[in-house]
CSV table of C-alpha atoms and ligand atoms in Angstrom, one decimal:
chain,number,residue,atom,x,y,z
A,1,MET,CA,81.3,64.7,-26.5
A,2,GLN,CA,78.3,65.1,-24.2
A,3,CYS,CA,79.6,63.1,-21.6
A,4,SER,CA,82.7,64.7,-20.1
A,5,TRP,CA,85.7,63.8,-18.2
A,6,LYS,CA,83.6,64.7,-15.1
A,7,LEU,CA,81.5,61.6,-15.8
A,8,VAL,CA,84.4,59.4,-16.4
A,9,ILE,CA,86.0,60.2,-13.2
A,10,LEU,CA,82.7,59.7,-11.4
A,11,LEU,CA,82.4,56.3,-12.7
A,12,GLY,CA,85.4,55.2,-11.2
A,13,LEU,CA,84.3,56.0,-7.7
A,14,ALA,CA,83.7,52.9,-5.7
A,15,SER,CA,80.5,52.3,-4.2
A,16,ILE,CA,77.3,52.3,-6.3
A,17,ALA,CA,75.2,54.3,-3.8
A,18,ILE,CA,78.0,57.3,-4.2
A,19,GLN,CA,78.5,56.7,-7.9
A,20,TYR,CA,74.8,56.7,-8.8
A,21,THR,CA,73.7,59.5,-6.6
A,22,ALA,CA,76.5,61.5,-7.7
A,23,ILE,CA,76.0,61.1,-11.4
A,24,ARG,CA,72.4,62.1,-10.8
A,25,THR,CA,73.1,65.1,-9.2
A,26,LEU,CA,76.2,65.9,-11.5
A,27,THR,CA,74.2,65.2,-14.9
A,28,SER,CA,71.1,66.9,-13.8
A,29,LYS,CA,73.0,70.2,-13.5
A,30,ALA,CA,75.5,69.9,-16.3
A,31,PHE,CA,75.0,67.2,-18.8
A,32,GLN,CA,71.2,67.5,-20.2
A,33,LEU,CA,71.7,64.7,-22.8
A,34,CYS,CA,73.0,62.3,-20.2
A,35,GLN,CA,70.5,62.9,-17.4
A,36,LEU,CA,69.2,60.0,-15.8
A,37,PRO,CA,65.7,60.5,-15.0
A,38,SER,CA,64.1,60.0,-11.6
A,39,PRO,CA,60.7,58.6,-10.8
A,40,GLN,CA,58.2,61.5,-11.4
A,41,ASN,CA,56.1,60.0,-8.7
A,42,CYS,CA,57.6,58.6,-5.9
A,43,SER,CA,55.3,55.6,-5.9
A,44,LEU,CA,58.1,52.9,-5.7
A,45,GLY,CA,60.8,55.2,-5.6
A,46,ALA,CA,64.4,54.2,-5.8
A,47,GLN,CA,65.4,52.7,-2.3
A,48,GLU,CA,69.2,52.8,-3.0
A,49,THR,CA,69.6,56.2,-4.1
A,50,ASP,CA,69.5,58.7,-1.2
A,51,THR,CA,69.4,61.7,-3.5
A,52,PRO,CA,68.3,64.6,-1.2
A,53,GLY,CA,64.5,65.1,-1.9
A,54,GLY,CA,64.4,61.9,-3.2
A,55,CYS,CA,61.6,59.3,-3.2
A,56,ASP,CA,62.7,58.0,0.4
A,57,ASP,CA,61.7,61.4,1.8
A,58,TYR,CA,58.1,60.3,0.1
A,59,PRO,CA,57.5,56.9,1.3
A,60,TYR,CA,54.2,57.0,-1.0
A,61,PHE,CA,53.2,53.8,-3.0
A,62,SER,CA,50.0,53.3,-4.9
A,63,VAL,CA,47.4,51.5,-2.8
A,64,ASN,CA,46.8,48.7,-6.2
A,65,ALA,CA,50.8,48.0,-6.2
A,66,THR,CA,50.5,45.6,-3.1
A,67,ARG,CA,47.7,43.6,-4.7
A,68,LYS,CA,49.2,42.9,-7.7
A,69,THR,CA,51.9,40.3,-8.4
A,70,HIS,CA,54.8,41.6,-10.4
A,71,ILE,CA,56.3,38.9,-12.8
A,72,LEU,CA,59.9,39.1,-14.1
A,73,LEU,CA,60.9,37.0,-16.9
A,74,LEU,CA,64.4,37.0,-17.0
A,75,ALA,CA,66.5,35.6,-19.9
A,76,THR,CA,68.7,36.2,-22.6
A,77,THR,CA,68.5,36.9,-26.2
A,78,ARG,CA,67.6,34.0,-28.3
A,79,SER,CA,66.6,31.9,-25.4
A,80,GLY,CA,62.9,31.6,-26.3
A,81,SER,CA,61.7,34.4,-24.3
A,82,SER,CA,59.6,36.0,-26.7
A,83,PHE,CA,57.6,32.6,-26.9
A,84,VAL,CA,57.2,32.3,-22.9
A,85,GLY,CA,56.8,36.2,-22.7
A,86,GLN,CA,54.0,35.8,-25.4
A,87,LEU,CA,52.1,33.3,-23.2
A,88,LEU,CA,51.8,35.8,-20.0
A,89,ASN,CA,51.1,38.5,-22.9
A,90,GLN,CA,47.8,36.6,-24.0
A,91,HIS,CA,46.1,36.6,-20.5
A,92,GLN,CA,43.2,38.9,-19.9
A,93,GLU,CA,44.6,39.7,-16.5
A,94,VAL,CA,48.2,40.4,-17.4
A,95,PHE,CA,49.9,43.8,-18.5
A,96,TYR,CA,53.1,42.7,-20.4
A,97,LEU,CA,55.9,44.7,-21.5
A,98,PHE,CA,58.6,43.5,-23.9
A,99,GLU,CA,62.0,44.6,-22.7
A,100,PRO,CA,61.8,48.2,-21.5
A,101,LEU,CA,65.2,48.3,-20.5
A,102,TYR,CA,66.0,48.6,-24.3
A,103,HIS,CA,65.4,52.5,-23.5
A,104,VAL,CA,67.8,52.5,-20.6
A,105,GLN,CA,70.7,51.0,-22.7
A,106,ASN,CA,70.1,53.1,-25.5
A,107,THR,CA,70.1,56.3,-23.3
A,108,LEU,CA,73.0,55.5,-21.5
A,109,MET,CA,75.3,53.6,-23.6
A,110,PRO,CA,76.7,57.0,-25.2
A,111,CYS,CA,77.5,58.3,-21.8
A,112,LEU,CA,79.4,55.4,-20.8
A,113,SER,CA,81.4,54.2,-23.7
A,114,HIS,CA,84.6,56.0,-22.1
A,115,SER,CA,84.6,54.3,-19.1
A,116,ARG,CA,85.2,50.9,-17.8
A,117,PRO,CA,82.8,48.1,-17.8
A,118,PRO,CA,82.5,47.1,-14.2
A,119,ALA,CA,81.3,50.9,-13.7
A,120,ASP,CA,79.2,50.9,-16.7
A,121,ARG,CA,77.5,48.1,-15.5
A,122,ARG,CA,76.7,49.5,-12.1
A,123,VAL,CA,75.3,52.5,-13.7
A,124,MET,CA,72.9,50.7,-15.9
A,125,LEU,CA,71.7,48.1,-13.1
A,126,GLY,CA,70.9,51.1,-10.9
A,127,ALA,CA,69.1,52.8,-13.7
A,128,SER,CA,67.4,49.5,-14.5
A,129,ARG,CA,66.3,48.7,-11.2
A,130,ASP,CA,64.8,52.5,-10.8
A,131,LEU,CA,63.2,51.6,-14.1
A,132,LEU,CA,61.9,48.4,-13.3
A,133,ARG,CA,60.5,49.4,-10.1
A,134,SER,CA,58.5,52.3,-11.7
A,135,LEU,CA,57.0,50.0,-14.0
A,136,PHE,CA,55.8,47.5,-12.0
A,137,ASP,CA,54.1,50.4,-10.3
A,138,CYS,CA,52.4,51.3,-13.6
A,139,ASP,CA,54.3,54.7,-13.7
A,140,LEU,CA,54.9,54.7,-17.6
A,141,TYR,CA,56.0,58.5,-17.6
A,142,PHE,CA,59.0,57.4,-16.0
A,143,LEU,CA,59.8,55.3,-19.0
A,144,GLU,CA,59.4,58.6,-21.1
A,145,SER,CA,62.5,60.0,-19.6
A,146,TYR,CA,64.5,57.6,-21.2
A,147,MET,CA,63.0,57.9,-24.8
A,148,LYS,CA,64.6,59.8,-27.6
A,149,PRO,CA,63.1,62.4,-28.4
A,150,MET,CA,61.5,62.5,-25.0
A,151,PRO,CA,57.7,62.5,-25.7
A,152,THR,CA,55.5,65.3,-25.3
A,153,ASN,CA,51.9,65.5,-24.0
A,154,HIS,CA,52.4,61.9,-23.2
A,155,THR,CA,52.2,60.5,-26.4
A,156,THR,CA,54.9,58.6,-28.1
A,157,ASP,CA,55.5,56.3,-31.3
A,158,LYS,CA,59.0,55.4,-29.9
A,159,LEU,CA,58.2,52.8,-27.2
A,160,PHE,CA,60.5,49.5,-28.4
A,161,ARG,CA,57.8,46.7,-29.4
A,162,ARG,CA,54.9,48.1,-28.3
A,163,GLY,CA,53.2,45.8,-30.7
A,164,ALA,CA,54.2,43.1,-28.5
A,165,SER,CA,51.9,44.1,-25.6
A,166,ARG,CA,48.4,43.2,-26.0
A,167,ALA,CA,47.2,45.7,-23.7
A,168,LEU,CA,48.8,48.5,-25.8
A,169,CYS,CA,47.0,47.5,-28.9
A,170,GLN,CA,43.4,47.1,-27.7
A,171,GLN,CA,40.7,49.1,-26.0
A,172,PRO,CA,40.8,51.4,-23.9
A,173,VAL,CA,44.4,52.2,-25.2
A,174,CYS,CA,43.9,51.6,-28.7
A,175,ASP,CA,40.3,51.6,-30.4
A,176,ALA,CA,41.5,49.7,-33.3
A,177,PHE,CA,41.0,46.3,-31.7
A,178,SER,CA,39.2,45.1,-28.8
A,179,PRO,CA,40.2,42.6,-26.2
A,180,ALA,CA,38.3,39.9,-28.2
A,181,ASP,CA,40.9,40.3,-31.1
A,182,ILE,CA,43.5,37.7,-30.3
A,183,ASN,CA,46.8,37.5,-32.4
A,184,VAL,CA,46.9,40.9,-33.4
A,185,GLU,CA,50.1,41.3,-35.3
A,186,GLU,CA,52.7,43.6,-33.9
A,187,GLY,CA,52.9,45.6,-37.5
A,188,ASP,CA,49.1,46.0,-37.4
A,189,CYS,CA,49.3,47.2,-34.0
A,190,VAL,CA,51.7,49.9,-34.5
A,191,LYS,CA,50.3,50.8,-37.7
A,192,LYS,CA,46.3,51.3,-36.9
A,193,CYS,CA,47.1,52.2,-33.3
A,194,GLY,CA,48.9,55.4,-34.0
A,195,ALA,CA,50.8,57.0,-31.5
A,196,LEU,CA,50.7,55.7,-27.7
A,197,ASN,CA,48.9,57.8,-24.9
A,198,THR,CA,51.2,56.9,-22.1
A,199,THR,CA,48.4,58.1,-19.7
A,200,LEU,CA,45.9,55.7,-21.2
A,201,ALA,CA,48.8,52.9,-21.1
A,202,THR,CA,49.3,53.6,-17.3
A,203,GLU,CA,45.5,53.4,-16.6
A,204,ALA,CA,45.0,50.0,-18.7
A,205,CYS,CA,48.2,48.7,-16.4
A,206,ARG,CA,46.5,49.7,-13.2
A,207,GLU,CA,43.4,47.5,-14.1
A,208,LYS,CA,45.3,44.3,-14.4
A,209,ARG,CA,46.1,42.1,-11.6
A,210,PHE,CA,49.5,41.2,-13.2
A,211,VAL,CA,52.2,43.2,-14.7
A,212,ALA,CA,55.0,41.2,-16.5
A,213,ILE,CA,58.0,42.5,-17.9
A,214,LYS,CA,60.3,40.7,-20.2
A,215,VAL,CA,64.4,41.4,-19.1
A,216,VAL,CA,66.8,40.0,-21.3
A,217,ARG,CA,69.7,42.8,-20.4
A,218,VAL,CA,70.6,41.7,-16.5
A,219,ALA,CA,73.1,39.2,-16.6
A,220,GLU,CA,73.0,37.9,-13.0
A,221,ILE,CA,69.9,37.6,-10.9
A,222,GLY,CA,71.6,38.5,-8.0
A,223,ASP,CA,72.1,42.2,-9.7
A,224,LEU,CA,68.5,42.2,-8.9
A,225,ARG,CA,68.2,41.5,-5.4
A,226,ALA,CA,67.1,44.7,-4.1
A,227,LEU,CA,64.2,44.9,-6.3
A,228,VAL,CA,63.4,41.1,-5.4
A,229,GLU,CA,63.5,42.2,-1.8
A,230,ASP,CA,61.6,45.5,-2.3
A,231,PRO,CA,58.6,45.2,0.3
A,232,ARG,CA,56.5,47.2,-1.8
A,233,LEU,CA,56.6,44.7,-4.5
A,234,ASN,CA,55.2,41.0,-4.8
A,235,ILE,CA,57.6,39.7,-7.4
A,236,LYS,CA,58.0,36.3,-8.8
A,237,VAL,CA,60.9,35.3,-11.0
A,238,ILE,CA,60.9,33.1,-14.0
A,239,GLN,CA,64.5,32.5,-15.1
A,240,LEU,CA,64.2,31.1,-18.7
A,241,VAL,CA,67.2,29.1,-19.6
A,242,ARG,CA,68.4,27.5,-23.0
A,243,ASP,CA,71.0,25.3,-24.0
A,244,PRO,CA,73.9,27.7,-24.9
A,245,ARG,CA,74.6,25.6,-28.2
A,246,GLY,CA,71.1,26.8,-29.5
A,247,ILE,CA,71.2,30.1,-27.8
A,248,MET,CA,74.5,30.9,-30.1
A,249,SER,CA,73.1,29.3,-33.4
A,250,SER,CA,70.1,31.1,-33.1
A,251,ARG,CA,72.3,34.7,-32.7
A,252,ILE,CA,74.3,33.6,-35.7
A,253,GLU,CA,71.3,33.5,-37.7
A,254,THR,CA,69.6,36.4,-36.3
A,255,PHE,CA,72.3,39.0,-35.7
A,256,ARG,CA,74.1,38.4,-39.2
A,257,ASP,CA,76.7,41.3,-39.0
A,258,ILE,CA,77.9,40.9,-35.5
A,259,TYR,CA,78.1,37.0,-36.2
A,260,ARG,CA,79.5,36.9,-39.5
A,261,LEU,CA,82.9,35.2,-38.7
A,262,TRP,CA,80.7,32.8,-36.6
A,263,ARG,CA,78.7,32.0,-39.9
A,264,ILE,CA,82.3,31.2,-41.8
A,265,TRP,CA,83.1,28.9,-38.9
A,266,ARG,CA,79.8,27.1,-39.2
A,267,ALA,CA,80.1,26.7,-42.8
A,268,THR,CA,83.8,25.7,-43.1
A,269,GLY,CA,84.2,23.7,-40.0
A,270,ARG,CA,86.8,25.7,-39.3
A,271,ARG,CA,87.4,28.5,-36.7
A,272,PRO,CA,88.6,31.9,-38.5
A,273,TYR,CA,91.8,33.0,-36.7
A,274,ASN,CA,90.7,36.4,-35.5
A,275,LEU,CA,87.3,35.2,-34.3
A,276,ASP,CA,86.3,36.9,-31.2
A,277,LEU,CA,85.2,34.5,-28.7
A,278,THR,CA,83.9,36.8,-26.1
A,279,PRO,CA,80.1,36.6,-26.9
A,280,LEU,CA,80.5,32.9,-26.1
A,281,THR,CA,82.5,33.2,-22.9
A,282,VAL,CA,80.5,35.6,-21.7
A,283,LEU,CA,77.3,33.8,-22.1
A,284,CYS,CA,78.6,30.8,-20.3
A,285,LYS,CA,80.1,32.6,-17.8
A,286,ASP,CA,76.9,35.0,-17.0
A,287,PHE,CA,74.9,32.0,-17.4
A,288,PHE,CA,76.5,29.8,-14.9
A,289,SER,CA,76.6,32.5,-12.2
A,290,SER,CA,73.2,33.3,-12.6
A,291,VAL,CA,71.7,30.0,-12.6
A,292,SER,CA,73.9,29.1,-9.9
A,293,THR,CA,72.6,31.8,-7.8
A,294,GLY,CA,68.8,30.8,-8.6
A,295,LEU,CA,69.3,27.1,-7.8
A,296,SER,CA,71.2,27.7,-4.6
A,297,HIS,CA,68.0,29.0,-3.4
A,298,PRO,CA,68.9,32.2,-1.4
A,299,TYR,CA,66.7,33.0,1.2
A,300,TRP,CA,65.6,36.4,-0.5
A,301,LEU,CA,64.1,34.5,-3.6
A,302,LYS,CA,62.2,32.0,-1.3
A,303,GLY,CA,58.7,31.8,-2.7
A,304,LYS,CA,59.4,33.8,-5.6
A,305,TYR,CA,61.7,31.8,-8.2
A,306,MET,CA,61.1,29.4,-10.8
A,307,LEU,CA,63.7,28.2,-13.2
A,308,VAL,CA,62.3,27.0,-16.7
A,309,ARG,CA,64.1,25.1,-19.5
A,310,TYR,CA,63.0,26.4,-23.0
A,311,GLU,CA,63.3,22.7,-24.4
A,312,ASP,CA,61.0,21.5,-21.9
A,313,MET,CA,58.4,24.5,-22.9
A,314,ALA,CA,58.9,23.6,-26.6
A,315,LYS,CA,58.1,19.9,-25.7
A,316,LYS,CA,55.2,20.2,-23.5
A,317,PRO,CA,54.0,23.5,-23.9
A,318,LEU,CA,50.7,23.2,-22.2
A,319,GLN,CA,51.7,21.4,-19.2
A,320,LYS,CA,54.6,23.7,-18.7
A,321,THR,CA,52.5,26.6,-19.3
A,322,LYS,CA,50.2,25.4,-16.5
A,323,GLU,CA,53.2,24.9,-13.7
A,324,ILE,CA,54.5,28.3,-14.7
A,325,PHE,CA,51.0,29.7,-14.3
A,326,ASP,CA,50.3,27.8,-11.1
A,327,PHE,CA,53.4,29.2,-9.7
A,328,LEU,CA,52.3,32.7,-10.4
A,329,GLY,CA,48.8,32.3,-9.4
A,330,LEU,CA,47.1,32.8,-13.0
A,331,SER,CA,44.7,30.6,-14.5
A,332,VAL,CA,45.5,29.1,-17.8
A,333,ASP,CA,42.6,30.9,-19.8
A,334,LYS,CA,41.1,30.2,-23.1
A,335,ASN,CA,43.4,33.1,-24.7
A,336,VAL,CA,46.2,31.3,-23.5
A,337,GLU,CA,45.1,27.9,-24.5
A,338,ASP,CA,44.1,28.9,-27.9
A,339,TRP,CA,47.7,31.0,-28.5
A,340,ILE,CA,49.4,27.5,-27.7
A,341,GLN,CA,47.6,25.5,-29.9
A,342,ALA,CA,47.6,28.0,-32.9
A,343,ASN,CA,51.6,28.3,-32.3
A,344,THR,CA,53.1,25.3,-31.4
A,345,GLN,CA,51.4,22.8,-33.7
A,346,GLY,CA,53.7,23.5,-36.6
A,347,SER,CA,50.8,25.0,-38.5
A,348,ASN,CA,51.6,25.3,-42.0
A,349,GLU,CA,51.3,29.1,-42.6
A,350,PRO,CA,53.3,31.1,-40.0
A,351,SER,CA,51.6,34.1,-39.2
A,352,VAL,CA,54.8,36.3,-37.9
A,353,LYS,CA,57.8,36.7,-40.0
A,354,HIS,CA,59.2,39.2,-37.7
A,355,LYS,CA,62.6,38.9,-37.2
A,356,TYR,CA,62.2,38.1,-33.7
A,357,GLY,CA,59.1,36.3,-34.2
A,358,THR,CA,57.8,33.8,-31.8
A,359,LEU,CA,55.5,31.5,-33.9
A,360,ARG,CA,57.0,28.5,-34.9
A,361,ASP,CA,56.9,24.7,-34.3
A,362,SER,CA,58.3,24.9,-31.1
A,363,ALA,CA,59.3,21.3,-30.6
A,364,ALA,CA,61.4,21.0,-33.6
A,365,THR,CA,62.8,24.3,-33.4
A,366,ALA,CA,64.4,23.6,-29.9
A,367,GLU,CA,66.9,21.1,-30.8
A,368,SER,CA,67.1,22.2,-34.6
A,369,TRP,CA,70.4,24.0,-33.7
A,370,ARG,CA,72.1,20.3,-33.8
A,371,LEU,CA,71.6,20.4,-37.7
A,372,SER,CA,73.0,23.8,-38.4
A,373,LEU,CA,76.1,24.1,-36.4
A,374,SER,CA,79.2,22.3,-37.2
A,375,TYR,CA,80.5,19.8,-34.8
A,376,ASP,CA,83.7,21.8,-34.4
A,377,MET,CA,81.5,24.6,-33.2
A,378,VAL,CA,79.6,22.3,-30.8
A,379,GLU,CA,82.8,20.7,-29.2
A,380,TYR,CA,84.2,24.2,-28.8
A,381,THR,CA,81.3,25.5,-27.2
A,382,GLN,CA,80.8,22.1,-25.1
A,383,THR,CA,84.5,22.9,-23.8
A,384,VAL,CA,83.8,26.3,-22.6
A,385,CYS,CA,80.4,25.7,-21.4
A,386,HIS,CA,80.6,22.6,-19.8
A,387,LYS,CA,79.6,23.8,-16.3
A,388,VAL,CA,76.6,25.2,-17.4
A,389,LEU,CA,75.5,22.2,-19.5
A,390,GLN,CA,76.1,19.9,-16.8
A,391,GLN,CA,73.9,22.2,-14.3
A,392,LEU,CA,71.0,22.3,-16.7
A,393,GLY,CA,71.0,18.7,-18.0
A,394,TYR,CA,72.3,19.2,-21.4
A,395,LYS,CA,74.1,16.4,-22.8
A,396,ALA,CA,77.4,16.9,-24.8
A,397,ALA,CA,77.5,15.4,-28.3
A,398,ARG,CA,80.7,13.2,-28.5
A,399,SER,CA,81.1,12.5,-32.2
A,400,GLU,CA,79.3,14.2,-35.2
A,401,GLY,CA,77.2,11.0,-35.5
A,402,GLU,CA,75.8,11.8,-32.5
A,403,LEU,CA,75.3,15.5,-32.8
A,404,LYS,CA,73.5,15.0,-36.1
A,405,ASN,CA,71.6,11.9,-35.0
A,406,MET,CA,68.3,13.4,-34.0
A,407,SER,CA,66.6,10.3,-32.4
A,408,LEU,CA,69.0,10.9,-29.9
A,409,THR,CA,68.2,13.8,-27.5
A,410,LEU,CA,70.5,16.0,-26.0
A,411,VAL,CA,68.1,17.1,-23.2
A,412,GLN,CA,68.2,15.1,-20.2
A,413,ASP,CA,65.2,14.8,-18.2
A,414,LYS,CA,65.5,16.8,-15.2
A,415,THR,CA,63.1,18.6,-12.7
A,416,PHE,CA,63.2,22.1,-11.6
A,417,VAL,CA,60.5,22.7,-9.3
A,418,PRO,CA,59.7,26.2,-8.2
A,419,PHE,CA,61.4,27.5,-4.9
A,420,LEU,CA,58.7,27.8,-2.2
B,1,NAG,C1,51.8,60.6,-8.1
B,1,NAG,O1,50.4,59.6,-7.8
B,1,NAG,C2,49.7,60.3,-7.2
B,1,NAG,C3,48.5,59.2,-6.5
B,1,NAG,O2,48.2,58.4,-7.7
B,1,NAG,C4,48.7,61.3,-7.9
B,1,NAG,O3,47.6,62.0,-7.2
B,1,NAG,C5,49.5,62.3,-8.6
B,1,NAG,O4,49.1,63.3,-9.2
B,1,NAG,C6,50.8,61.8,-9.2
B,1,NAG,N1,51.8,62.6,-9.4
B,1,NAG,C7,52.5,62.6,-10.6
B,1,NAG,C8,53.5,63.7,-10.8
B,1,NAG,O5,52.2,61.7,-11.4
B,2,NAG,C1,50.9,69.3,-26.6
B,2,NAG,O1,49.7,70.2,-26.2
B,2,NAG,C2,49.5,71.4,-25.9
B,2,NAG,C3,48.2,71.8,-25.4
B,2,NAG,O2,47.0,71.2,-25.7
B,2,NAG,C4,49.8,71.7,-27.6
B,2,NAG,O3,49.4,73.3,-27.6
B,2,NAG,C5,50.6,71.5,-28.1
B,2,NAG,O4,50.8,71.7,-29.5
B,2,NAG,C6,51.0,69.9,-28.1
B,2,NAG,N1,52.4,69.6,-28.5
B,2,NAG,C7,52.3,68.8,-29.5
B,2,NAG,C8,53.8,68.2,-29.7
B,2,NAG,O5,51.5,68.0,-29.9
B,3,NAG,C1,45.5,60.7,-23.4
B,3,NAG,O1,44.4,60.0,-22.7
B,3,NAG,C2,44.3,60.8,-21.7
B,3,NAG,C3,43.3,60.0,-20.8
B,3,NAG,O2,42.3,59.5,-21.3
B,3,NAG,C4,43.5,62.0,-21.9
B,3,NAG,O3,43.0,63.0,-21.2
B,3,NAG,C5,44.4,63.0,-23.1
B,3,NAG,O4,43.8,63.9,-23.7
B,3,NAG,C6,45.2,61.8,-23.8
B,3,NAG,N1,46.2,62.7,-24.7
B,3,NAG,C7,46.3,62.6,-26.1
B,3,NAG,C8,47.5,63.6,-26.6
B,3,NAG,O5,45.3,62.5,-26.8
B,4,NAG,C1,42.9,49.7,-8.7
B,4,NAG,O1,42.5,48.6,-9.6
B,4,NAG,C2,41.0,48.6,-9.9
B,4,NAG,C3,40.9,47.2,-10.8
B,4,NAG,O2,41.8,46.2,-10.1
B,4,NAG,C4,41.0,49.8,-10.5
B,4,NAG,O3,39.6,49.9,-10.9
B,4,NAG,C5,41.2,51.1,-10.0
B,4,NAG,O4,41.2,52.2,-10.9
B,4,NAG,C6,42.7,50.9,-9.4
B,4,NAG,N1,42.9,52.3,-8.4
B,4,NAG,C7,44.1,53.0,-8.9
B,4,NAG,C8,44.2,54.2,-7.9
B,4,NAG,O5,44.9,52.8,-9.7
B,5,NAG,C1,70.7,7.2,-34.2
B,5,NAG,O1,70.5,6.6,-32.7
B,5,NAG,C2,69.6,5.7,-32.2
B,5,NAG,C3,69.4,5.3,-31.1
B,5,NAG,O2,70.6,5.2,-30.7
B,5,NAG,C4,70.4,4.4,-33.3
B,5,NAG,O3,69.4,3.2,-33.2
B,5,NAG,C5,70.6,4.6,-34.7
B,5,NAG,O4,71.3,3.5,-35.3
B,5,NAG,C6,71.2,6.0,-34.9
B,5,NAG,N1,71.5,6.2,-36.2
B,5,NAG,C7,72.6,6.4,-36.9
B,5,NAG,C8,72.6,6.8,-38.4
B,5,NAG,O5,73.7,6.3,-36.5
């Protein structure tokens, strides 16, 4: 066991700051494998960690960081975030990263599995905020400390979904493709580009006016308040939501092992007695709480928050993209327009077959869950999730006939304007 009882006891301590700082100090001395990294460069160092000699002692931040816009795409798994992320990714002026918090989870999970969930959550959040801050400042070296094995000479082939970032698959980071090559497939990028030189990646990031990061591992927008309020950043949050019935349907399809019993439920219309309903209850509880925070328009989100329903995006991709880009201060350039054209028209040849692929006939997909979930399942979900369904304008299906009749939409017209 690399993470000993000392760590477990520490996790029991009350305050976030004490806990986080203490863990850092302790782990850096005694537990190599569970070391929490600290930013190598104190450009946008961790504000709320008052480690002696930490970044607060060096209030430097890079000149360019202030002129950038930092886009946080906040979503949950299977809520259509790859699709929206790709829209940002296509833009010439955007440096996009696909879920870098994967590395935080991967590194910290083995350390945390013996302790209590609320404490785990706080440690993860502290580390996540640190990492996001550094990445928004283009410090990709900091991310290296979360990779296993840790890269040598600043090159790595372990960056999660590297191929999903255009900027990491083209010159100057990768010579195999030029910025003019659109629709470079993820697999091709990984195959042809070789190991990633993080120094070059950092340089590429610094050149761009926008840094966009997709995050699906933070449940509550309120947990990122310290990041949003950081005066050194210029954050805009896009909170992407989707009908929880659609999310569940998509997860059942995608994560086949975890959701095996759910598929039995779906196929038979009868809920297996030993089915664990936690994934659903947690999804809707977190969702409701996070969306409530966002829509209550707290002052710290003023000018920085926009809620987007995936279904609206799917129905009117170009119009919705324009609204989002307007809010972000981006123009819809030709790349983006071409990408939308190519990927939302139900083209006969889907060009990406990746498990997490984004390319599909968007409008038809948004409500297709209605044809695959059983009514029993839908009814149950509607009960558990009724608050968030109502909040976001998703109608309940009152009968099997209503559920399966696709000429009736379950998505109410509802406008969510940016919080300006
Ligand atoms: C930190 O950033 C400064 C300014 O860009 C640079 O001069 C310095 O070399 C960096 N240090 C590290 C360790 O990356
Ligand atoms: C890292 O760079 C040094 C100096 O160029 C070299 O000696 C070493 O072999 C490199 N390590 C790896 C793993 O490539
Ligand atoms: C990575 O790129 C930097 C900047 O161009 C270069 O100096 C360095 O040698 C490269 N590293 C490797 C391992 O190629
Ligand atoms: C700042 O950004 C410009 C382009 O916008 C780039 O040419 C320059 O190298 C960047 N400076 C630093 C210190 O990263
Ligand atoms: C589906 O809904 C439409 C619109 O309300 C209705 O006209 C139609 O009869 C329904 N179809 C079936 C098979 O119930």
